[in-house]
mmCIF file of C-alpha atoms and ligand atoms in Angstrom:
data_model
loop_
_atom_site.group_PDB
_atom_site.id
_atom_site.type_symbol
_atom_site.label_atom_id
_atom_site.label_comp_id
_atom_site.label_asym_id
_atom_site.label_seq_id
_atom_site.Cartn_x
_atom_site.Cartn_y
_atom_site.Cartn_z
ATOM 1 C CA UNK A 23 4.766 -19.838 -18.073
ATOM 2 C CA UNK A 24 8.192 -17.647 -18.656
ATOM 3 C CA UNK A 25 7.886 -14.629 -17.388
ATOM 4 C CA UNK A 26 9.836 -12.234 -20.111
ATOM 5 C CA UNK A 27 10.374 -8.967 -18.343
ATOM 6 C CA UNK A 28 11.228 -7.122 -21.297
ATOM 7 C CA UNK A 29 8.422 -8.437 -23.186
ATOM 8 C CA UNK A 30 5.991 -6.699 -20.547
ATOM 9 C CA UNK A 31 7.947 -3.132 -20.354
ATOM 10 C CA UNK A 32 7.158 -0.495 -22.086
ATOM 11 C CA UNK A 33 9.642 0.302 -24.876
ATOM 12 C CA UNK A 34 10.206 3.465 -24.321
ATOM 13 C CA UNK A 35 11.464 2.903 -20.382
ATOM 14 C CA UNK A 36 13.599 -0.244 -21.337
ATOM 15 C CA UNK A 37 15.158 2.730 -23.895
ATOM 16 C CA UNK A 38 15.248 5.258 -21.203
ATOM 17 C CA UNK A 39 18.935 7.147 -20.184
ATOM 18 C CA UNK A 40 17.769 7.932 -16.607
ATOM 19 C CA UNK A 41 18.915 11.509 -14.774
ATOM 20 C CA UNK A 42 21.965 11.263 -13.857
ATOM 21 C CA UNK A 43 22.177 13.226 -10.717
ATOM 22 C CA UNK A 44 25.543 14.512 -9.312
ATOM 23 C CA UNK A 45 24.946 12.319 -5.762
ATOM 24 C CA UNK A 46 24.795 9.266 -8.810
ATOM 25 C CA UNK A 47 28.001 10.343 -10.389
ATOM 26 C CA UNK A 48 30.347 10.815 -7.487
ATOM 27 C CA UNK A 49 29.571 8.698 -4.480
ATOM 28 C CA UNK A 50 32.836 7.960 -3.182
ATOM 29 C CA UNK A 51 34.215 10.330 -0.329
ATOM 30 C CA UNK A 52 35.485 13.602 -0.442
ATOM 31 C CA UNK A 53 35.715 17.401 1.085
ATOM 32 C CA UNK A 54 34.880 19.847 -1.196
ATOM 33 C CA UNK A 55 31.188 19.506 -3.019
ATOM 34 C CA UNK A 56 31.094 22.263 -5.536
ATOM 35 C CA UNK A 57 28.849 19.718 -8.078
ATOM 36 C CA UNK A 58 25.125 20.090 -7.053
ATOM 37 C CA UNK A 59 24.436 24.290 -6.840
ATOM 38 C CA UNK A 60 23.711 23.406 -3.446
ATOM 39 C CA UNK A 61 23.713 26.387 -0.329
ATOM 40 C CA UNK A 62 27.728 25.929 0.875
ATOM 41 C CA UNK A 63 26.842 27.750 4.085
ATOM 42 C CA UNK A 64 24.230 25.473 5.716
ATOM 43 C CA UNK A 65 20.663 25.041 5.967
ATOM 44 C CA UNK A 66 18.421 27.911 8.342
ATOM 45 C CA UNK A 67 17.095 24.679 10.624
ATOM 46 C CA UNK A 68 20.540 22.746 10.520
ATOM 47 C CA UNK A 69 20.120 19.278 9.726
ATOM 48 C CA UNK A 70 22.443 19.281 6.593
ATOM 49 C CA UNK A 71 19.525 19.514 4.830
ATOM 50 C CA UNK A 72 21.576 21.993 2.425
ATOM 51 C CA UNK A 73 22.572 18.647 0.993
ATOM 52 C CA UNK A 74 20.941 16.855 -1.596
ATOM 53 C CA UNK A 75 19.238 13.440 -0.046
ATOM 54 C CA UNK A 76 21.027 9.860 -0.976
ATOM 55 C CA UNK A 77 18.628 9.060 -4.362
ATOM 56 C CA UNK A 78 19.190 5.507 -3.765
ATOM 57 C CA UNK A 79 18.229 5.355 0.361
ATOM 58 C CA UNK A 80 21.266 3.756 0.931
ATOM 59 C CA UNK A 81 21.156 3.306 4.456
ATOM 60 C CA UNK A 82 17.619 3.065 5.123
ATOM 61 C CA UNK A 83 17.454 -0.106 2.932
ATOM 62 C CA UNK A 84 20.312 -1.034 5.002
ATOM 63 C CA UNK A 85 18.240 -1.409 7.890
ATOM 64 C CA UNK A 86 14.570 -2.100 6.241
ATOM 65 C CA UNK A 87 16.290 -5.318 4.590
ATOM 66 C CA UNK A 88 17.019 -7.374 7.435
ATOM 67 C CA UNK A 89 13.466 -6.877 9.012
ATOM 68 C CA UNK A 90 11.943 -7.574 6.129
ATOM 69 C CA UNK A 91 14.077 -10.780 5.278
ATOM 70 C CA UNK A 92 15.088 -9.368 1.246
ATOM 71 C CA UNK A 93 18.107 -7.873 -0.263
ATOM 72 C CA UNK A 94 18.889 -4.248 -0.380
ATOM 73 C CA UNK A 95 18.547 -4.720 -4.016
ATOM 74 C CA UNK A 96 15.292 -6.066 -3.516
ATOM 75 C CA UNK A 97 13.980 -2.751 -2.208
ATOM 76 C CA UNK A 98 12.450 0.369 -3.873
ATOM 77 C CA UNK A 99 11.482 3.576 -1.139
ATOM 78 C CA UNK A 100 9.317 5.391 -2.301
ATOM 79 C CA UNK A 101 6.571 8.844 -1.699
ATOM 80 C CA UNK A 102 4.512 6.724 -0.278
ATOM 81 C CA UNK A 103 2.996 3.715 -1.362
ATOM 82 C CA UNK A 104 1.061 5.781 -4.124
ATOM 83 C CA UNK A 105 4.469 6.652 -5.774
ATOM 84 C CA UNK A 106 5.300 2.900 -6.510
ATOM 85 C CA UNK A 107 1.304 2.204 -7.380
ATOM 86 C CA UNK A 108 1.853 4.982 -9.943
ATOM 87 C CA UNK A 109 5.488 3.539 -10.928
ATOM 88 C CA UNK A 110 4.015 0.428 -11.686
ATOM 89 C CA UNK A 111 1.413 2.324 -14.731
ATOM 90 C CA UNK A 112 4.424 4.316 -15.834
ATOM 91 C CA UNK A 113 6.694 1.119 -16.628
ATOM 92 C CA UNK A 114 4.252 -1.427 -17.909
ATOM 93 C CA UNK A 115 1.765 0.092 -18.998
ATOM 94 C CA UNK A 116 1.104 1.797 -22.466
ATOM 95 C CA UNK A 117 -1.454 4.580 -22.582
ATOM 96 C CA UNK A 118 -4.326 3.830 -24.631
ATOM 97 C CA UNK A 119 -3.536 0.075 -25.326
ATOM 98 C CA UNK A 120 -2.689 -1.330 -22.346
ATOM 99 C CA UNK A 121 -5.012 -2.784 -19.713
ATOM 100 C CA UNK A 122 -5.140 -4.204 -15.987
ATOM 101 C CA UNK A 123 -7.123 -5.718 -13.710
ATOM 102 C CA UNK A 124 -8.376 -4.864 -10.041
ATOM 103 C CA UNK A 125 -10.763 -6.362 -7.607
ATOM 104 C CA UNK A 126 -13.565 -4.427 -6.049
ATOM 105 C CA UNK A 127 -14.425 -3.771 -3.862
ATOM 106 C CA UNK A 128 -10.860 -2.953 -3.033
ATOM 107 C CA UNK A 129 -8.321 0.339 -2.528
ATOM 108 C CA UNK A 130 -9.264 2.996 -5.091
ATOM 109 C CA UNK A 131 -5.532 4.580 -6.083
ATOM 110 C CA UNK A 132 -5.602 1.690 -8.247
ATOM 111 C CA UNK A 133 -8.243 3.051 -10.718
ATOM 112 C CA UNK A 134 -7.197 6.703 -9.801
ATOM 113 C CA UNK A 135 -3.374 6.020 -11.254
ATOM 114 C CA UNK A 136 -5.265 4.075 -14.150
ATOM 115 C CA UNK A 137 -7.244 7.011 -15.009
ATOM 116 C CA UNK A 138 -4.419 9.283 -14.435
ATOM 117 C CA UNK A 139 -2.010 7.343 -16.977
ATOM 118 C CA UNK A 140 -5.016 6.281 -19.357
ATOM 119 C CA UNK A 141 -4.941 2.725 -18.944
ATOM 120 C CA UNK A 142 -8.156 0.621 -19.272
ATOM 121 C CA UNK A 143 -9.552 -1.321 -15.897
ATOM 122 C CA UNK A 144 -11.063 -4.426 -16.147
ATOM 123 C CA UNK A 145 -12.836 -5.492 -12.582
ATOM 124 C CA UNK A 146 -12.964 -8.476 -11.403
ATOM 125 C CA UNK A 147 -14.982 -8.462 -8.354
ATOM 126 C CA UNK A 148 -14.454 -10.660 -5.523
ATOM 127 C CA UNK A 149 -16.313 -13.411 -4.556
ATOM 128 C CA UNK A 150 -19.448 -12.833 -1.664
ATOM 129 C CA UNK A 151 -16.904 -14.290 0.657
ATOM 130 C CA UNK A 152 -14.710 -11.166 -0.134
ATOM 131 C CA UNK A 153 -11.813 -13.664 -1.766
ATOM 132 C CA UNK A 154 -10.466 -13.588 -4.846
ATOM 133 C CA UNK A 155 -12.163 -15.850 -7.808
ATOM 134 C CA UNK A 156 -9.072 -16.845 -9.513
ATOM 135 C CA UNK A 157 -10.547 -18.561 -12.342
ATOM 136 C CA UNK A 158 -12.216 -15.799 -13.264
ATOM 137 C CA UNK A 159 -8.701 -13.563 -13.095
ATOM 138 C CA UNK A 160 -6.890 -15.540 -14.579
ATOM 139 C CA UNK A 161 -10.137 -15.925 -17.726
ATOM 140 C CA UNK A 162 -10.127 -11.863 -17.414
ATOM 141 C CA UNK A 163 -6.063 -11.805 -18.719
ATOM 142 C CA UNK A 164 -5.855 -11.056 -22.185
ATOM 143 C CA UNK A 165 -2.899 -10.179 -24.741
ATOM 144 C CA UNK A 166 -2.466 -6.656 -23.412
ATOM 145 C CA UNK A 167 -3.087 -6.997 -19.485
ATOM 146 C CA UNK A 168 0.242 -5.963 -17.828
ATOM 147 C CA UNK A 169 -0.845 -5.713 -14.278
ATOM 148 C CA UNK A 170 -2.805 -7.400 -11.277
ATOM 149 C CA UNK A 171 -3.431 -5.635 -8.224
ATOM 150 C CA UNK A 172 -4.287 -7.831 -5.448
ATOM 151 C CA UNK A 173 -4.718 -5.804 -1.689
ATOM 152 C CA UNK A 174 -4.069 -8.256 0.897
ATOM 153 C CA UNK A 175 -5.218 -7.904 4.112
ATOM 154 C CA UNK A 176 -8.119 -5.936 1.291
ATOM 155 C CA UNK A 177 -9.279 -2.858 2.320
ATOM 156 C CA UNK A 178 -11.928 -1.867 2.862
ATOM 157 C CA UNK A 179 -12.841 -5.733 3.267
ATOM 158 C CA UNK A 180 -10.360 -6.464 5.756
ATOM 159 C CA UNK A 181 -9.392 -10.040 4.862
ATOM 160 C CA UNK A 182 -6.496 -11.599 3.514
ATOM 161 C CA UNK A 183 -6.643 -13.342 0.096
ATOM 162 C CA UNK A 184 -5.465 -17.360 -0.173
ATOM 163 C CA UNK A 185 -1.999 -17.186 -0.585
ATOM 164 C CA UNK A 186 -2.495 -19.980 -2.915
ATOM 165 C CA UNK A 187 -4.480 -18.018 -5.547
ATOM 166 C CA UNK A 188 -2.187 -14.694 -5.768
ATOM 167 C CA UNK A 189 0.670 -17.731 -6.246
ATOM 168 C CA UNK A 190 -1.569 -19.429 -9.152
ATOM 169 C CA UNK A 191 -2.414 -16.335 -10.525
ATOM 170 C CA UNK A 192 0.970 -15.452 -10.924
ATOM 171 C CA UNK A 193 2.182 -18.666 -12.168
ATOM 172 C CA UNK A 194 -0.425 -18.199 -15.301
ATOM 173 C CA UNK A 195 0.054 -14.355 -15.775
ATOM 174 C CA UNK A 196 3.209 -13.039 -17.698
ATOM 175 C CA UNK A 197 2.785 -9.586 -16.541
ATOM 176 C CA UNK A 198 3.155 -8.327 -13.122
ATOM 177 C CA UNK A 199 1.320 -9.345 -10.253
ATOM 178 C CA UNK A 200 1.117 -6.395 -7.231
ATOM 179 C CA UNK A 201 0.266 -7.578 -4.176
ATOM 180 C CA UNK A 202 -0.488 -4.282 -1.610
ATOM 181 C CA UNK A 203 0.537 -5.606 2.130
ATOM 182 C CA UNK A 204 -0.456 -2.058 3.633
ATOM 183 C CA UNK A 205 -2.073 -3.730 6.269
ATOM 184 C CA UNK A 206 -0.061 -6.876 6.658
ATOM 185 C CA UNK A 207 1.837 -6.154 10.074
ATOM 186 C CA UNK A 208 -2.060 -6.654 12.192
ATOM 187 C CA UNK A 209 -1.989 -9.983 9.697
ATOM 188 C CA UNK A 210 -2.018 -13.613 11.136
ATOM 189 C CA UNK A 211 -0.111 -14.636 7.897
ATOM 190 C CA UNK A 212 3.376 -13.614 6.871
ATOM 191 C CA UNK A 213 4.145 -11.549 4.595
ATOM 192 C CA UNK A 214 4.654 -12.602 0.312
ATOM 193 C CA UNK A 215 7.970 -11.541 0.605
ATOM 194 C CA UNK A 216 8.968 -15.199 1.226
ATOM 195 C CA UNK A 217 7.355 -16.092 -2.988
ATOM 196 C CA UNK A 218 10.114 -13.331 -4.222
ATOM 197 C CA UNK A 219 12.619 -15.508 -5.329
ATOM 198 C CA UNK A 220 10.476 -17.922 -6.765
ATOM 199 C CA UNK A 221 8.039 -15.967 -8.958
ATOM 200 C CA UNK A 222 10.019 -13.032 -10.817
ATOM 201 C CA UNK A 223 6.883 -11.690 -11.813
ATOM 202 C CA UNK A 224 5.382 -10.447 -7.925
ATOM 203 C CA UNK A 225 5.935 -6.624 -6.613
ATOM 204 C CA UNK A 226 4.672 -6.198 -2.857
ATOM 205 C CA UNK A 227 3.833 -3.307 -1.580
ATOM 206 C CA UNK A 228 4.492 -2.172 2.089
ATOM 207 C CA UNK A 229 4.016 1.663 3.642
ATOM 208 C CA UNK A 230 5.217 3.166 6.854
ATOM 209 C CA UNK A 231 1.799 5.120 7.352
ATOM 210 C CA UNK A 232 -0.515 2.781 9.065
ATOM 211 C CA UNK A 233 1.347 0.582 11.675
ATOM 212 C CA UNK A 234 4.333 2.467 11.648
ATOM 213 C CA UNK A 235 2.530 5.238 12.730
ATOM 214 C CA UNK A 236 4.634 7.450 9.556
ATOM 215 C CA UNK A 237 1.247 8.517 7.710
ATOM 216 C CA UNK A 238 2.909 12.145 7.638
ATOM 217 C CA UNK A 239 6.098 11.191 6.384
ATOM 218 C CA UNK A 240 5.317 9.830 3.552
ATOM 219 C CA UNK A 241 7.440 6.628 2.983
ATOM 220 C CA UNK A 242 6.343 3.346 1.052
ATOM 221 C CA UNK A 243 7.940 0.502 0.141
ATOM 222 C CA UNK A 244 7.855 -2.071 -2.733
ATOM 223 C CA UNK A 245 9.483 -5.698 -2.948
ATOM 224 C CA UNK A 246 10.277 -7.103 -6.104
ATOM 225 C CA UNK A 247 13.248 -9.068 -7.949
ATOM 226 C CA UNK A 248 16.593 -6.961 -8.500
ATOM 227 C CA UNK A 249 15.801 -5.974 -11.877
ATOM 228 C CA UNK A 250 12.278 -4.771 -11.178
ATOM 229 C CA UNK A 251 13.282 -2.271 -8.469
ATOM 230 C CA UNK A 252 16.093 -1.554 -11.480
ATOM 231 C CA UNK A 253 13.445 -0.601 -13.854
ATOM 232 C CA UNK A 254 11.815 1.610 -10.759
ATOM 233 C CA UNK A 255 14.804 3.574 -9.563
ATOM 234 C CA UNK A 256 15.435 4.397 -13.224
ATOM 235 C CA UNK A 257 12.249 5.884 -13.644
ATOM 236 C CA UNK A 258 11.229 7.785 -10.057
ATOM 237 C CA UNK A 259 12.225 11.309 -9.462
ATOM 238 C CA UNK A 260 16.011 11.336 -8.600
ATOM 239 C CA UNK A 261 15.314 12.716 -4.921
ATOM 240 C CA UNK A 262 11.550 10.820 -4.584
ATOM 241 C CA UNK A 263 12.407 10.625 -0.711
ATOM 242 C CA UNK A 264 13.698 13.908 1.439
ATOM 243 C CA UNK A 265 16.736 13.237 3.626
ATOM 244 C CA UNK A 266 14.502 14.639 6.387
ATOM 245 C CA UNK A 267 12.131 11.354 5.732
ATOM 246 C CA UNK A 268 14.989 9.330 5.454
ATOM 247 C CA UNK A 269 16.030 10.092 8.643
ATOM 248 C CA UNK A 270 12.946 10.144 10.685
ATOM 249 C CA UNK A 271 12.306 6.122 9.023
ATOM 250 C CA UNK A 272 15.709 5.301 10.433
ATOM 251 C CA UNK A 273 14.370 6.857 13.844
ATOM 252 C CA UNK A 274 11.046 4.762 13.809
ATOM 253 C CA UNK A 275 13.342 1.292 13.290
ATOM 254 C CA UNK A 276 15.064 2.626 15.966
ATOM 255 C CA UNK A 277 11.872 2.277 18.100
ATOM 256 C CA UNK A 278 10.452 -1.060 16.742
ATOM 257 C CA UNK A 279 9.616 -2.082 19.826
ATOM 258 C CA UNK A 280 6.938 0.741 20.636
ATOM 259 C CA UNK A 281 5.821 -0.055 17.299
ATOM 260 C CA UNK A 282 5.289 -3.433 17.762
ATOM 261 C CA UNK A 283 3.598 -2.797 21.238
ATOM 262 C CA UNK A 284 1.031 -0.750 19.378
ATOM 263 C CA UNK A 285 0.347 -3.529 16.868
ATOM 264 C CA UNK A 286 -0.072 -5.573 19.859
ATOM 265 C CA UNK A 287 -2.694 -3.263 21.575
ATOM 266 C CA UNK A 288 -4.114 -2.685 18.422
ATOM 267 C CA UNK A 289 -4.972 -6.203 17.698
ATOM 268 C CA UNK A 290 -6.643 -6.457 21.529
ATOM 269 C CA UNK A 291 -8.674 -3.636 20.465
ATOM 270 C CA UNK A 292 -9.542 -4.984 17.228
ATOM 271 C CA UNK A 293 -11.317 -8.058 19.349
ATOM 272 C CA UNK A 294 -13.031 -5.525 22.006
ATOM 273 C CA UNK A 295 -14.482 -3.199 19.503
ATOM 274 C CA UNK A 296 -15.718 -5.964 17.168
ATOM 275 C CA UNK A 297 -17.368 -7.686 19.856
ATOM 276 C CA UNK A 298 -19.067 -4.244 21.627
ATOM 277 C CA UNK A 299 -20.392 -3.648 17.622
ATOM 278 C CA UNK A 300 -21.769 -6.924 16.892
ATOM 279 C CA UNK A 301 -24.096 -6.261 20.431
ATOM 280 C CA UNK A 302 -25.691 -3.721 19.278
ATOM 281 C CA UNK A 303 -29.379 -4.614 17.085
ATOM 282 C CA UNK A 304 -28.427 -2.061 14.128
ATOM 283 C CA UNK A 305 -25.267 -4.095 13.790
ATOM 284 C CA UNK A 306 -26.010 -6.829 11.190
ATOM 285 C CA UNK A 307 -22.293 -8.383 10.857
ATOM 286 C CA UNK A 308 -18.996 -7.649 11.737
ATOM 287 C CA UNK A 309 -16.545 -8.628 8.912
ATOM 288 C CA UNK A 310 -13.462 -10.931 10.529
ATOM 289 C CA UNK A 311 -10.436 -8.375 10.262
ATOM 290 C CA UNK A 312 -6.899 -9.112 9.604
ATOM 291 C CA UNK A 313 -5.760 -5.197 9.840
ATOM 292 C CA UNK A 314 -6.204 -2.127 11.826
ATOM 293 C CA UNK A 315 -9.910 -1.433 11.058
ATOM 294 C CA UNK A 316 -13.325 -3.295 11.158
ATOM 295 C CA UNK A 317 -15.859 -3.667 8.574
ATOM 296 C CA UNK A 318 -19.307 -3.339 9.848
ATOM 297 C CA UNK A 319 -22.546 -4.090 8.267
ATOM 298 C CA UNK A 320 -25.108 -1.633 9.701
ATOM 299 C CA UNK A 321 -29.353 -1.320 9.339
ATOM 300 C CA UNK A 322 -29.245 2.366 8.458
ATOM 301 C CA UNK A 323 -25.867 3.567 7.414
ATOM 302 C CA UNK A 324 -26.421 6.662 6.509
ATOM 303 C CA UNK A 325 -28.140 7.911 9.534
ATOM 304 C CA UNK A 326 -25.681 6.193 11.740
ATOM 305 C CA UNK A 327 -22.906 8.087 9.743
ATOM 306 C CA UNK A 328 -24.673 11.201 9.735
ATOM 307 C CA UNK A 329 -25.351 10.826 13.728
ATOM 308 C CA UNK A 330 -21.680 10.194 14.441
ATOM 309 C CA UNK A 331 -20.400 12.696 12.579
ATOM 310 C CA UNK A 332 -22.247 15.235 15.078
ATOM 311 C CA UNK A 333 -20.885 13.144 17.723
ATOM 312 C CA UNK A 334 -17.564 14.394 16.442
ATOM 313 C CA UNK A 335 -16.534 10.977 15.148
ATOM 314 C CA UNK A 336 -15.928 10.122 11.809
ATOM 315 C CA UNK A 337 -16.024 6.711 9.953
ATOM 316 C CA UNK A 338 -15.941 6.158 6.687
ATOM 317 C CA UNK A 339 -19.105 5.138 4.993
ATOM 318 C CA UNK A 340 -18.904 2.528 2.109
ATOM 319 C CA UNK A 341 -22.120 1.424 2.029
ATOM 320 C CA UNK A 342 -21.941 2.518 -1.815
ATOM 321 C CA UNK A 343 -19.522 0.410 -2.447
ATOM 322 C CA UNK A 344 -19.728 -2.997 -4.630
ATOM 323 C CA UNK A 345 -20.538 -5.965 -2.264
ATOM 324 C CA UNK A 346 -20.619 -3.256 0.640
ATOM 325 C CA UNK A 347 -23.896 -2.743 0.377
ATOM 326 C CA UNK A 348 -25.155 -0.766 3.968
ATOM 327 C CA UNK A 349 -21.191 -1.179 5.280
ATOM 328 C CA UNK A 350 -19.167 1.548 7.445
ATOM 329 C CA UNK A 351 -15.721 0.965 7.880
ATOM 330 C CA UNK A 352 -14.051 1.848 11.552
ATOM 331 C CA UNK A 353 -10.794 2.245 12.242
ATOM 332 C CA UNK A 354 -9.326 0.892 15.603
ATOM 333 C CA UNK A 355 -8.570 3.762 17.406
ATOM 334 C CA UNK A 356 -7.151 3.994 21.256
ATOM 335 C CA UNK A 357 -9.252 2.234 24.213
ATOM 336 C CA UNK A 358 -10.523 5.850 24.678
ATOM 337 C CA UNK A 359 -11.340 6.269 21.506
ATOM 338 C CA UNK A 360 -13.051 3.681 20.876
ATOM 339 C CA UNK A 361 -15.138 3.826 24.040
ATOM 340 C CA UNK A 362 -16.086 6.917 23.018
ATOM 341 C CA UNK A 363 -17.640 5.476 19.535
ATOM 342 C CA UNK A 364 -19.578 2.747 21.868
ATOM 343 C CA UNK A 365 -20.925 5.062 24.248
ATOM 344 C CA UNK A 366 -22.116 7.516 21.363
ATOM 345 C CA UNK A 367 -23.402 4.255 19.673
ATOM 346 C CA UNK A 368 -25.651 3.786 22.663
ATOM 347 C CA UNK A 369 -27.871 6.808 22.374
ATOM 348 C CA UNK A 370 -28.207 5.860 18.481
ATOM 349 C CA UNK A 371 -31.924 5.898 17.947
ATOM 350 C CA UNK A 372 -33.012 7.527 21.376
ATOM 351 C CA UNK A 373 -31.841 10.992 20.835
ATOM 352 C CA UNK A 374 -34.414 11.015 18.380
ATOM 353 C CA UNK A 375 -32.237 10.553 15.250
HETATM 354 C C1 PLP B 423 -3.353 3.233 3.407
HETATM 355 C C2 PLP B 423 -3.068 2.371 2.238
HETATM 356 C C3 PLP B 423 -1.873 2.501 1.533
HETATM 357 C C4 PLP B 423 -0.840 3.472 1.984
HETATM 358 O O1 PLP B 423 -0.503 4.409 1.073
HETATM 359 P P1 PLP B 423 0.712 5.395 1.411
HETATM 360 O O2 PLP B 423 0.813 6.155 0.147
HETATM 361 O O3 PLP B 423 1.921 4.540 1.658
HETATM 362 O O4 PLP B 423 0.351 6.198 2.609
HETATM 363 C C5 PLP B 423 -1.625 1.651 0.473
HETATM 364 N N1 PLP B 423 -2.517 0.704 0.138
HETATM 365 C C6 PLP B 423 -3.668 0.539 0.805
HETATM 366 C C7 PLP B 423 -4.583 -0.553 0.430
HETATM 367 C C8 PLP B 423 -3.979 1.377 1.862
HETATM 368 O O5 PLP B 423 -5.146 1.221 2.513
#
């Protein structure tokens, strides 16, 4: 299939003048800025923060592009992740007509932003293995379906999906296919990046706030072809991303290698903290994890939430979720940390719970 981005844009964004902000207007270099009612005298904290922040992250794609093995042009930085799921509605999808489809059990900003921009969900829930059942996406597209949102490694499931189906999928599907890599740097696989150039129609999602260790900062990223991230910058807010942020992104490349030492000790941790879980006879199964949290299929979920919590640990309880059924999902925190959670999880049903 063709995939005609025009066909699957809203009208009214491929018709769009964008703000034209005064950074946009003059770039080049020069002394005197008299053109953005900015403070002239400084900022209280220093910084130059007086100054309006580059709208287009110049130099912080500079650097994010060679890590991540795209084109500067093949980057969009974002308010977070969240800012480029919401994007994604606000392009190509039209309120009241248009539809998409998600995959419970799954990440729930996807319906939120759906709800938000009032565009219909269809769900197509994952198989009992927690992968994707592609024949029944692909069955589920119709005339006005403009988006799939695949979350790979899932959460809360913790797997990743067949690389092969998100590629099918998108082969049959001439609307967008977002594929949410939040959790891919505690993956086994590589990253989707590498399908860019040959399917026009994928957007991947990235964040600085869970390996990165940038939750506070606020920075997400999306992959897609040149004149996707086009269609994005056009629409964002003109300053979506504070010089401040900017900066302290740049900083955390600048550290990579703490970063990657975490991932490291993360994924040990990962291993230790599955295998202390699964020994424990309230422990039913331990879901193989591919990020930075374990999914674990408990006897009495509630009271096991309930008793942690006044252990001063918290979880987070999805054991209402589809295909979740009795499941609390744990984070991986630090050896301490999560010696802590074992050691509480020890006196689980003797203190009388
Ligand atoms: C945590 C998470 C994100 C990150 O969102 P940010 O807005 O970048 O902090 C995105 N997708 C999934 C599936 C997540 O779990």
């Amino acid at each position: 299939m063709t995939f005609d981005l025009a066909r699957v844009t809203r009208e009214n964004i491929l018709n769009l003048s964008p703000y034209s902000t005064a950074r946009s207007e003059f770039a080049g270099t020069a002394e005197v800025f008299l053109d953005a009612n900015e403070n002239a005298f400084g900022s209280p904290v220093g910084g130059g923060f007086n100054r309006y922040p580059d709208p287009l992250q110049t130099e912080l794609k500079r650097r994010i592009a060679p890590i991540k093995g795209v084109d500067a042009s093949q980057i969009f930085v974002g308010n977070g992740s969240d800012e480029a799921i919401d994007l994604m509605y606000r392009i190509f999808c039209e309120p009241g007509r248009d539809e998409v489809i998600i995959c419970p059990p799954t990440y729930g900003m996807y319906r939120v932003s759906a709800d938000i921009n009032n565009v219909a969900v269809r769900e197509i829930r994952l198989a009992d293995n927690f992968q994707l059942d592609d024949s029944a996406v692909v069955s589920g597209i119709c005339e006005t379906t403009r988006l799939i949102f695949v979350c790979s490694p899932n959460n809360p499931t913790g797997n990743l999906m067949r690389r092969e189906s998100i590629i099918e999928i998108a082969e049959k599907f001439n609307g967008i296919v977002v594929v949410d890599e939040a959790y891919i740097d505690f993956a086994s696989e590589r990253s989707m990046t590498t399908e860019l150039n040959s399917l026009p129609n994928l957007v991947i999602l990235q964040t600085f706030s869970k390996a990165w260790g940038m939750a506070g900062i606020r920075v997400g990223l999306a992959f897609a072809s040149a004149e996707i991230i086009g269609l994005m910058n056009r629409v964002k807010p003109p300053y979506n991303v504070s010089s401040f942020a900017q900066l302290a992104i740049i900083d955390a490349i600048n550290n990579t290698n703490i970063v990657n030492g975490w991932i490291a000790s993360t994924l040990e941790q990962r291993a230790a903290l599955s295998k202390s879980l699964a020994s424990f006879d309230f422990v039913e199964k331990i879901y193989a994890s591919e990020a930075n949290f374990v999914l674990a299929r408990v006897k009495d979920a509630d009271a096991i939430y309930r008793f942690l919590v006044d252990a001063k640990i918290i979880v987070r309880d999805r054991s209402k979720v589809i295909l979740c059924d009795g499941c609390l999902r744990i984070t991986v925190g630090t050896p301490g940390e999560n010696s802590q959670l074992i050691s509480s999880l020890e006196n689980f049903g003797i203190t009388g719970d």
